Short mmCIF file of C-alpha atoms and ligand atoms in Angstrom, two decimals:
data_model
loop_
_atom_site.label_atom_id
_atom_site.label_comp_id
_atom_site.label_asym_id
_atom_site.label_seq_id
_atom_site.Cartn_x
_atom_site.Cartn_y
_atom_site.Cartn_z
CA MET A 1 -0.20 0.39 0.12
CA GLY A 2 1.77 2.59 -1.22
CA PHE A 3 1.47 5.62 0.92
CA LEU A 4 1.77 3.47 4.31
CA ASN A 5 5.58 3.31 3.15
CA GLU A 6 6.28 6.62 1.93
CA ILE A 7 5.73 7.36 5.72
CA GLU A 8 8.95 6.31 6.78
CA PRO A 9 10.88 6.63 4.24
CA LEU A 10 10.56 10.54 4.19
CA LYS A 11 10.27 10.87 8.30
CA GLN A 12 13.80 10.04 7.96
CA THR A 13 14.78 12.26 5.42
CA ALA A 14 13.71 14.78 7.33
CA LEU A 15 15.43 13.28 10.66
CA ALA A 16 18.82 13.11 9.25
CA GLU A 17 18.31 16.82 7.28
CA LEU A 18 16.89 18.97 10.49
CA LEU A 19 20.17 16.73 12.25
CA ALA A 20 22.79 17.82 9.75
CA ALA A 21 20.80 21.99 9.72
CA PRO A 22 24.90 23.89 10.34
CA ASP A 23 23.28 26.97 11.53
CA LEU A 24 19.37 28.40 13.27
CA ALA A 25 18.63 29.27 9.40
CA ALA A 26 19.11 26.20 7.75
CA LEU A 27 17.80 24.43 10.66
CA GLU A 28 13.97 26.67 9.61
CA GLN A 29 14.41 26.52 5.89
CA THR A 30 14.62 22.45 6.41
CA LYS A 31 11.75 22.69 8.99
CA GLY A 32 9.62 24.78 6.34
CA ALA A 33 10.38 22.85 4.07
CA TRP A 34 8.85 19.35 5.60
CA ILE A 35 6.88 20.38 8.42
CA GLY A 36 6.37 24.11 6.96
CA THR A 37 2.60 24.88 5.77
CA ASN A 38 4.27 23.51 1.78
CA GLY A 39 6.44 20.91 3.78
CA LYS A 40 7.01 17.33 1.93
CA PHE A 41 5.53 15.55 5.54
CA THR A 42 2.40 18.45 5.63
CA ALA A 43 1.38 17.87 1.30
CA LEU A 44 1.81 14.03 3.04
CA MET A 45 -0.86 14.67 6.11
CA LYS A 46 -3.00 16.17 3.15
CA GLN A 47 -3.32 13.69 1.25
CA LEU A 48 -4.35 11.21 4.37
CA GLY A 49 -8.50 12.73 3.14
CA THR A 50 -8.46 11.06 0.35
CA LEU A 51 -7.64 7.48 1.89
CA SER A 52 -11.00 4.87 2.14
CA LYS A 53 -12.21 4.90 5.16
CA GLU A 54 -10.67 1.99 6.15
CA GLU A 55 -6.74 2.73 5.93
CA LYS A 56 -7.97 6.07 7.28
CA PRO A 57 -7.34 5.54 10.83
CA ALA A 58 -3.68 3.58 10.63
CA ALA A 59 -2.13 6.06 8.80
CA GLY A 60 -3.29 9.23 10.64
CA LYS A 61 -1.29 6.78 13.77
CA LEU A 62 0.90 6.23 12.26
CA ILE A 63 1.95 10.07 10.73
CA ASN A 64 1.24 11.81 14.01
CA ALA A 65 3.33 9.54 15.57
CA ALA A 66 6.38 10.87 12.90
CA LYS A 67 5.51 14.75 12.51
CA LEU A 68 5.62 14.08 16.55
CA GLU A 69 9.41 13.01 16.50
CA LEU A 70 9.90 15.23 13.90
CA GLU A 71 9.31 17.85 15.43
CA ALA A 72 11.36 16.86 18.99
CA ALA A 73 13.99 16.88 16.91
CA LEU A 74 13.35 20.32 15.53
CA ALA A 75 13.70 21.33 18.99
CA ALA A 76 16.56 19.56 20.23
CA ARG A 77 18.61 20.27 17.05
CA ARG A 78 17.74 23.61 17.87
CA GLU A 79 18.41 24.26 21.28
CA GLU A 80 21.74 22.78 20.39
CA LEU A 81 22.09 25.08 17.87
CA GLU A 82 21.06 27.88 19.91
CA LEU A 83 24.27 27.03 22.13
CA LYS A 84 26.26 26.84 19.80
CA ALA A 85 25.46 30.63 18.88
CA ALA A 86 26.18 31.65 22.37
CA LEU A 87 29.85 30.26 22.67
CA PRO A 88 32.42 32.59 21.58
CA LYS A 89 34.44 31.53 18.72
CA GLU A 90 37.54 32.22 19.56
CA PRO A 91 39.02 29.79 21.30
CA THR A 92 38.88 30.51 25.83
CA ASP A 93 41.55 31.40 27.96
CA PHE A 94 40.64 31.04 30.77
CA THR A 95 43.51 31.26 32.97
CA LEU A 96 42.91 35.73 32.27
CA PRO A 97 41.76 37.66 34.10
CA GLY A 98 38.11 38.50 34.92
CA ARG A 99 36.82 41.87 32.86
CA CYS A 100 34.90 43.02 35.96
CA ARG A 101 34.72 40.84 39.85
CA ALA A 102 32.01 38.58 39.74
CA LEU A 103 30.72 39.83 42.97
CA GLY A 104 31.43 43.20 45.24
CA LYS A 105 32.91 45.75 45.28
CA LEU A 106 36.98 47.11 47.04
CA HIS A 107 36.60 47.73 50.02
CA PRO A 108 37.31 52.29 49.95
CA LEU A 109 40.14 51.74 52.36
CA THR A 110 41.19 48.99 50.15
CA GLN A 111 41.25 50.77 47.06
CA VAL A 112 42.72 54.29 48.42
CA THR A 113 45.56 52.18 50.03
CA ASP A 114 45.33 50.29 46.31
CA ASP A 115 46.28 54.19 44.81
CA ILE A 116 48.84 55.06 47.65
CA VAL A 117 50.78 51.66 46.88
CA ARG A 118 50.29 52.26 43.21
CA ALA A 119 51.74 56.60 43.19
CA PHE A 120 55.34 55.72 45.11
CA ARG A 121 55.72 51.78 42.43
CA LYS A 122 56.20 54.64 40.40
CA ILE A 123 59.23 55.92 42.39
CA GLY A 124 60.97 52.76 42.79
CA PHE A 125 59.51 51.99 46.53
CA ALA A 126 58.75 48.19 47.91
CA VAL A 127 55.94 47.51 49.92
CA ALA A 128 57.08 45.72 53.05
CA ASP A 129 55.02 43.64 55.89
CA GLY A 130 55.92 42.69 59.42
CA PRO A 131 53.46 41.92 61.98
CA GLU A 132 51.02 43.48 64.45
CA ILE A 133 51.55 41.51 67.19
CA GLU A 134 54.80 43.59 67.88
CA ASP A 135 57.24 43.13 70.90
CA GLU A 136 58.22 46.55 72.66
CA TYR A 137 61.84 46.24 71.10
CA HIS A 138 60.37 47.03 67.80
CA CYS A 139 57.81 48.97 67.85
CA PHE A 140 60.15 51.31 70.26
CA ASP A 141 63.19 50.69 71.36
CA ALA A 142 65.02 50.86 68.90
CA LEU A 143 62.82 53.95 66.98
CA ASN A 144 64.07 55.87 69.87
CA THR A 145 61.63 56.09 72.38
CA PRO A 146 62.80 54.62 76.17
CA ALA A 147 60.95 53.44 78.75
CA ASP A 148 59.40 56.20 79.53
CA HIS A 149 58.35 57.79 77.27
CA PRO A 150 55.55 58.51 76.76
CA ALA A 151 53.92 56.99 74.00
CA ARG A 152 54.54 53.54 75.15
CA ASP A 153 51.78 54.42 78.28
CA SER A 154 49.63 51.42 79.22
CA GLN A 155 47.49 53.83 78.82
CA ASP A 156 47.41 53.98 74.71
CA THR A 157 48.92 50.81 73.89
CA PHE A 158 47.38 47.30 73.95
CA TYR A 159 48.59 44.80 75.92
CA LEU A 160 49.37 40.95 76.05
CA ASN A 161 49.32 39.49 78.40
CA THR A 162 51.96 37.82 78.16
CA THR A 163 55.61 37.46 80.13
CA ASP A 164 57.15 39.17 76.93
CA LYS A 165 55.32 42.19 76.93
CA ARG A 166 53.99 41.81 73.38
CA LEU A 167 51.74 44.10 72.25
CA LEU A 168 49.53 45.42 69.06
CA ARG A 169 51.13 47.19 67.23
CA THR A 170 50.65 50.92 67.80
CA HIS A 171 52.42 52.44 63.87
CA THR A 172 53.63 50.72 61.10
CA SER A 173 56.78 52.06 62.02
CA SER A 174 58.33 48.77 63.40
CA VAL A 175 59.05 47.56 59.57
CA GLN A 176 60.67 50.04 59.37
CA ILE A 177 63.58 48.57 61.67
CA ARG A 178 62.79 45.25 60.23
CA VAL A 179 63.69 45.73 57.29
CA MET A 180 66.92 47.30 58.08
CA GLU A 181 68.12 44.41 59.99
CA LYS A 182 67.38 42.04 57.18
CA GLN A 183 68.35 44.12 54.67
CA ALA A 184 71.47 45.95 53.54
CA PRO A 185 71.19 49.99 52.19
CA PRO A 186 69.53 50.99 50.05
CA VAL A 187 66.15 50.58 51.62
CA ARG A 188 62.97 51.90 49.57
CA ILE A 189 60.70 50.62 51.03
CA ILE A 190 56.49 51.65 52.57
CA VAL A 191 54.58 49.39 54.74
CA PRO A 192 51.20 49.64 54.66
CA GLY A 193 49.37 48.54 57.35
CA ARG A 194 46.62 48.00 60.39
CA VAL A 195 47.49 49.40 63.89
CA TYR A 196 46.02 50.02 67.06
CA ARG A 197 45.61 52.30 69.66
CA ARG A 198 43.02 52.84 72.81
CA ASP A 199 41.21 55.42 71.14
CA ASN A 200 37.60 56.28 72.12
CA ALA A 201 35.92 56.15 69.07
CA ASP A 202 34.26 58.73 67.67
CA ALA A 203 34.14 60.57 64.81
CA THR A 204 37.87 61.16 63.58
CA HIS A 205 39.73 58.02 65.89
CA ASN A 206 39.31 54.16 66.54
CA PRO A 207 40.89 52.04 68.01
CA THR A 208 43.10 50.40 65.21
CA PHE A 209 43.43 51.96 61.80
CA HIS A 210 44.98 52.05 59.18
CA GLN A 211 49.29 53.60 58.06
CA ILE A 212 51.73 53.98 54.87
CA GLU A 213 55.08 53.75 55.77
CA GLY A 214 58.20 55.16 54.33
CA LEU A 215 61.10 54.55 54.49
CA TYR A 216 64.30 55.89 52.07
CA VAL A 217 67.48 54.82 53.11
CA ASP A 218 70.95 56.33 50.13
CA LYS A 219 73.62 58.39 50.67
CA ASN A 220 73.66 62.43 50.69
CA VAL A 221 69.06 61.48 50.67
CA THR A 222 67.67 65.45 51.77
CA VAL A 223 64.71 66.31 53.68
CA GLY A 224 64.72 68.60 49.69
CA ASP A 225 64.18 63.87 48.64
CA LEU A 226 61.33 63.49 51.69
CA LYS A 227 59.44 66.86 50.68
CA GLY A 228 59.33 66.39 46.49
CA THR A 229 57.93 62.64 47.01
CA VAL A 230 55.02 63.62 49.82
CA GLU A 231 54.22 66.45 47.14
CA PHE A 232 55.04 63.82 44.05
CA VAL A 233 52.47 61.03 45.92
CA PHE A 234 49.91 63.23 47.40
CA ARG A 235 49.28 65.30 43.46
CA GLU A 236 49.07 61.34 42.03
CA LEU A 237 45.71 61.28 44.72
CA MET A 238 44.25 63.82 44.94
CA GLY A 239 44.87 66.65 42.40
CA SER A 240 47.28 68.43 40.71
CA ASP A 241 46.06 71.51 43.35
CA VAL A 242 47.94 70.15 45.43
CA LYS A 243 50.37 72.24 47.60
CA ILE A 244 51.70 70.86 51.39
CA ARG A 245 53.74 72.62 54.03
CA PHE A 246 56.00 70.54 56.82
CA ARG A 247 56.46 72.19 60.13
CA PRO A 248 58.61 71.54 63.16
CA HIS A 249 57.86 68.87 65.09
CA TYR A 250 59.05 65.82 66.98
CA PHE A 251 59.69 62.51 66.40
CA SER A 252 62.06 60.37 68.49
CA TYR A 253 63.43 58.51 65.67
CA THR A 254 63.25 61.50 62.80
CA GLU A 255 66.10 64.41 63.53
CA PRO A 256 65.02 66.63 61.81
CA SER A 257 61.11 66.32 61.75
CA TYR A 258 58.21 67.45 60.42
CA GLU A 259 54.57 67.56 60.81
CA ILE A 260 53.09 67.64 57.42
CA ASP A 261 50.21 69.88 56.48
CA PHE A 262 47.55 69.38 53.00
CA THR A 263 46.06 72.21 51.13
CA ASN A 264 43.56 72.03 48.02
CA ALA A 265 40.18 72.31 46.65
CA LEU A 266 38.74 69.73 48.92
CA VAL A 267 39.93 71.98 51.87
CA LYS A 268 39.10 74.88 51.43
CA LYS A 269 35.29 73.73 50.58
CA MET A 270 35.99 72.12 54.16
CA GLY A 271 36.87 76.34 55.56
CA LYS A 272 40.49 74.96 55.90
CA ASP A 273 43.05 76.68 55.19
CA TRP A 274 46.01 73.71 56.08
CA LEU A 275 44.92 70.27 56.81
CA GLU A 276 47.74 68.21 59.09
CA ILE A 277 48.20 65.06 57.97
CA ALA A 278 51.46 63.21 58.35
CA GLY A 279 54.35 62.38 60.86
CA CYS A 280 58.49 62.49 58.40
CA GLY A 281 61.20 63.68 59.62
CA MET A 282 65.35 62.61 58.94
CA VAL A 283 65.86 59.05 59.89
CA HIS A 284 67.87 60.20 63.94
CA PRO A 285 71.79 58.34 63.48
CA GLN A 286 70.49 56.40 66.81
CA VAL A 287 68.49 54.22 64.87
CA PHE A 288 70.54 53.80 61.69
CA GLU A 289 73.29 52.45 64.73
CA THR A 290 70.53 50.35 66.47
CA VAL A 291 70.18 48.04 63.38
CA GLY A 292 73.79 47.99 62.15
CA TYR A 293 74.13 50.78 59.44
CA ASP A 294 76.84 53.30 59.33
CA ALA A 295 75.33 56.54 59.94
CA LYS A 296 78.67 58.82 58.60
CA GLU A 297 77.89 57.20 54.97
CA TRP A 298 74.28 56.73 55.30
CA THR A 299 71.17 58.56 55.29
CA GLY A 300 67.38 58.44 54.75
CA TRP A 301 64.42 59.30 56.15
CA ALA A 302 60.64 58.55 56.89
CA PHE A 303 57.20 59.28 57.25
CA GLY A 304 53.49 58.01 58.69
CA PHE A 305 50.30 59.30 57.39
CA GLY A 306 46.88 57.29 58.60
CA ILE A 307 44.98 56.39 55.18
CA GLU A 308 41.32 56.92 56.89
CA ARG A 309 42.41 60.23 56.97
CA ILE A 310 43.28 60.86 53.41
CA ALA A 311 39.64 58.06 52.19
CA MET A 312 37.35 61.17 54.25
CA LEU A 313 39.43 63.65 52.78
CA ARG A 314 39.26 62.49 49.17
CA TYR A 315 35.29 60.96 49.21
CA GLY A 316 34.12 63.94 51.94
CA ILE A 317 33.80 61.33 54.79
CA ASN A 318 33.26 63.01 57.96
CA ASP A 319 33.07 59.73 60.59
CA ILE A 320 35.63 57.35 60.41
CA ARG A 321 33.38 54.73 61.72
CA LEU A 322 31.44 54.60 58.41
CA PHE A 323 34.95 52.80 57.23
CA TYR A 324 33.70 49.54 59.39
CA GLU A 325 30.50 49.64 59.34
CA ASN A 326 30.10 47.64 56.90
CA ASP A 327 26.89 49.39 55.62
CA VAL A 328 26.26 48.58 52.43
CA ARG A 329 23.96 51.52 51.18
CA PHE A 330 27.43 52.85 52.95
CA LEU A 331 30.78 50.52 50.70
CA LYS A 332 28.26 51.10 47.61
CA GLN A 333 29.11 54.74 46.34
CA PHE A 334 32.75 53.61 46.19
N1 DAH B 1 54.89 56.75 63.78
C1 DAH B 1 54.21 57.81 63.46
C2 DAH B 1 52.93 58.40 63.94
O1 DAH B 1 51.92 56.87 64.04
C3 DAH B 1 54.05 58.41 62.16
C4 DAH B 1 55.15 58.85 61.50
C5 DAH B 1 56.20 60.39 61.48
C6 DAH B 1 56.75 58.26 61.19
C7 DAH B 1 57.02 60.32 61.84
C8 DAH B 1 57.46 58.39 60.46
C9 DAH B 1 58.16 59.05 60.52
O2 DAH B 1 58.32 56.99 59.82
O3 DAH B 1 59.32 59.88 60.82
O4 DAH B 1 52.37 59.20 64.17
#
């Protein structure tokens, strides 16, 4: 019986063509050619009406099953081709860094720290690191800060309950000593890190905060080098309208010592002429002697400043506690 025998081979050809369609456009064409309004398979179905009463049920059943099979094959191939179309044409290098973070952002303090590090790297400084739990020697003694110095007062320092009098470092200056103990001059380092003091938390103080320490040791280093470096870095961070000024001060590990004041349009907007931003000076010869550097041969400068201070200025933030509360409404803005 001609009609029934036609169904199976037609179906097989249609299936083969659907599966062979190389892309979505070709697949749509194949679909039209077989099961579209003027398709070959559709034509076969239209012939059902010409069959006799006895032939019709079996033929109808067969043709419907075949049609379902073709539609399923069409859907499966379509899915396959869509997936293929979505894949990149070039081979993918999965070791490349992502174009953006999949989730979250860097904390504003991390962003500012990264920018400071980047500025110093441009002029040849390397990043050094040291322990947050320090001994008195590296935090104070070696920095020419004797045992009766007020900076060692237990009122503003966290001591650990240990017999060897360890403490949470009060400044990153301790890393100056650790680096010089290990390394012969010249030295050119910065030290970003967390420090601890027994401060009450208010809008401008927190018991933990972050500092960047800098140390430069070489032959014939001058205050001019120090001032030029600080100016360069602050202009990189805060724009070319930055001005800085040095005021005489006292630190036991530098001589002479200065406080650095800073100004730019932002500071003026806050209704101030200058903002105190950092401490610095020429490394005290006693510090060099302590770490075994020849103070007649080597000279150097050091500085330290607070990262929160810089970030507050930069973003116009007036409460330091916002950095630690991790309220997403705050963090989202950076
Ligand atoms: N350690 C000082 C502080 O915590 C900052 C400082 C001042 C660092 C002078 C220095 C320096 O290296 O030379 O306030």
